[in-house]
Coordinates of C-alpha atoms in Angstrom, one line a residue:
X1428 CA 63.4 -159.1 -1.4
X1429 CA 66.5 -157.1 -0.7
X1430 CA 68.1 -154.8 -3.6
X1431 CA 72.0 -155.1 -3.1
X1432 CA 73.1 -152.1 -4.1
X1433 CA 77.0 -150.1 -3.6
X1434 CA 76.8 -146.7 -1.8
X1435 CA 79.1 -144.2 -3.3
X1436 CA 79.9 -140.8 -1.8
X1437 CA 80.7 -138.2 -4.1
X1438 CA 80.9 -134.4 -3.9
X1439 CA 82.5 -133.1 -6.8
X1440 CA 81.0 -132.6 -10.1
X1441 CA 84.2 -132.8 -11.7
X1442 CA 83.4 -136.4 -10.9
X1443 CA 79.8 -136.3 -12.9
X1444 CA 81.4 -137.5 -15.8
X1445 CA 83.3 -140.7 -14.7
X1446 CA 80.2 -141.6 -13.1
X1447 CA 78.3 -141.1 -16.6
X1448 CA 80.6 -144.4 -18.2
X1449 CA 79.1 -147.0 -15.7
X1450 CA 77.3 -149.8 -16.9
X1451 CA 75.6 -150.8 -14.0
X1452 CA 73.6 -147.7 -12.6
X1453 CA 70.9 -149.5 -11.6
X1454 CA 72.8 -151.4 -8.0
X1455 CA 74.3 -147.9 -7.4
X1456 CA 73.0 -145.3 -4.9
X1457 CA 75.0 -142.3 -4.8
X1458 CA 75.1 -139.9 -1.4
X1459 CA 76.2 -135.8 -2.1
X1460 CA 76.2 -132.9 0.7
X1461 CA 76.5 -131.1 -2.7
X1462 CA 72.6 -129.9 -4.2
X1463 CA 74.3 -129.1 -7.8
X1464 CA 75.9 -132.9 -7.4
X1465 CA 72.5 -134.5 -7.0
X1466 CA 70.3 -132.1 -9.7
X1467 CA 72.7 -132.7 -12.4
X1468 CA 73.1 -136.9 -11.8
X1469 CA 69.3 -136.6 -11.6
X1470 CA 68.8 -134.6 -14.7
X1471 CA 71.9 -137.2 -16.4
X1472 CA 71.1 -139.9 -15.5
X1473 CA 69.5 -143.4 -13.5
X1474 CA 70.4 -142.9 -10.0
X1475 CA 69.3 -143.1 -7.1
X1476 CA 70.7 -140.0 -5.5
X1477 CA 70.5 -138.7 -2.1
X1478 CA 71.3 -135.0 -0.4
X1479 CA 73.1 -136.2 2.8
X1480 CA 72.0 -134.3 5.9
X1481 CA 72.8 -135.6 9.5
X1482 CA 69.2 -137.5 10.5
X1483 CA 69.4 -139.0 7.2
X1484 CA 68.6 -143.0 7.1
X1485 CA 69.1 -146.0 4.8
X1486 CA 66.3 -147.8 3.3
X1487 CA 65.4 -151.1 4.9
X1488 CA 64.9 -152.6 1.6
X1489 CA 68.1 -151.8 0.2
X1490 CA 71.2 -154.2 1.2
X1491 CA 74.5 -152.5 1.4
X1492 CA 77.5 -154.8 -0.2
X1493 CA 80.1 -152.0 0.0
X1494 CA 80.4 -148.1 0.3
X1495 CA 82.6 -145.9 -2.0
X1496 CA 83.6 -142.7 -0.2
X1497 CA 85.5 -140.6 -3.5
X1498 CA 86.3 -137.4 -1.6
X1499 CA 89.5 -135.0 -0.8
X1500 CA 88.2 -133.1 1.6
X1501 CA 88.9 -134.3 5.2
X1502 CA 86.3 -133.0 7.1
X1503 CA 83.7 -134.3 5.1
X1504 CA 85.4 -137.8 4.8
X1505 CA 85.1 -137.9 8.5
X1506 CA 81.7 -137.1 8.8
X1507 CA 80.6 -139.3 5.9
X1508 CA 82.4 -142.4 7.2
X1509 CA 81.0 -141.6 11.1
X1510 CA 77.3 -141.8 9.2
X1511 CA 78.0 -144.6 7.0
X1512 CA 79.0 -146.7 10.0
X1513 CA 76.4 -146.0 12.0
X1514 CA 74.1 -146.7 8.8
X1515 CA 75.3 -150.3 7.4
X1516 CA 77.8 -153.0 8.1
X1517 CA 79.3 -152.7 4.8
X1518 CA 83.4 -152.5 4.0
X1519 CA 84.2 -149.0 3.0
X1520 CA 86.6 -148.3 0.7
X1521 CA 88.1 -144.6 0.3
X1522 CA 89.8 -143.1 -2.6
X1523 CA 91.4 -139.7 -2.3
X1524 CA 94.3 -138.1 -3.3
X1525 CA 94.9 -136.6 0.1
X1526 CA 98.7 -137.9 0.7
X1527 CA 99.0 -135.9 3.7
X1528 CA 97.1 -138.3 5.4
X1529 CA 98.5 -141.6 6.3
X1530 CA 96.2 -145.1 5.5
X1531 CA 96.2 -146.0 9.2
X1532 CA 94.6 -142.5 10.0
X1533 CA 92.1 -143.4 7.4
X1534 CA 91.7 -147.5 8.6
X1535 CA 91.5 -146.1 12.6
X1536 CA 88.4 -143.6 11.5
X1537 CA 86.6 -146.8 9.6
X1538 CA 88.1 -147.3 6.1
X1539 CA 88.5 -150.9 5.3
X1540 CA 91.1 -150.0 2.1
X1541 CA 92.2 -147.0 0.9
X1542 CA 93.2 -146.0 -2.6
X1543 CA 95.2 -142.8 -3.4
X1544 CA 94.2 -142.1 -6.6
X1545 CA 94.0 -138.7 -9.2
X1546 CA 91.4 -140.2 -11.6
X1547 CA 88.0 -139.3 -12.1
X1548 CA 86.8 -142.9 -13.1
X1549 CA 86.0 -145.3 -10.2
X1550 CA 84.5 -148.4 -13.1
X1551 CA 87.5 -150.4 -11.8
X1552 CA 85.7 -150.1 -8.4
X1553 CA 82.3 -150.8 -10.0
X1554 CA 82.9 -153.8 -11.5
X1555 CA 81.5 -157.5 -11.2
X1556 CA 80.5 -158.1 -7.6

């Protein structure tokens, strides 16, 4: 049977905390190219937690409803959402607070919606499926 979990991308552990107020760990996997990310959400928490590296796969037994990518940095966004799409189907959504970048830029590169937001809580995001 699959598992239908969300895939969240997170990098910074200024967003540890927002993730700490989520009621429904258990359908969450969370992805980090940051070690200290993934060993403190470990340590916190029930997570499934993953250190991204390049050859990095998905489960088979995990279904994919819908990928967060909550990250700033525009490099990394990129790469994550060139992985992600060659990993699942799923709509990604991307919040950020880099304005600099138009939505289209963000839609063309494989973001289904974008949010530009300043908050470190995504529970809006998380909610009923």
């Amino acid at each position: 049977m699959e598992i239908q979990q969300v895939l969240l991308c997170v990098h910074r552990e200024e967003f540890i905390l927002g993730l700490l107020e989520l009621q429904d760990q258990e359908h969450l996997m969370i992805l980090t190219e940051n070690k200290s990310v993934k060993d403190k959400l470990s340590q916190l928490a029930y997570f499934d937690v993953m250190l991204y590296a390049e050859k990095l796969s998905l489960n088979l037994e995990v279904s994919i409803y819908k990928v967060i990518v909550w990250d700033d940095d525009i490099s990394r966004i990129c790469r994550m959402i060139e992985w992600i799409k060659m990993n699942t189907s799923a709509p990604i959504i991307l919040v950020t607070n880099q304005i600099n970048y138009p939505t289209d830029f963000f839609k063309r590169i494989g973001a289904k919606h974008v949010i530009y937001s300043q908050s470190t809580s995504l529970s809006f995001l998380l909610g009923n499926r």
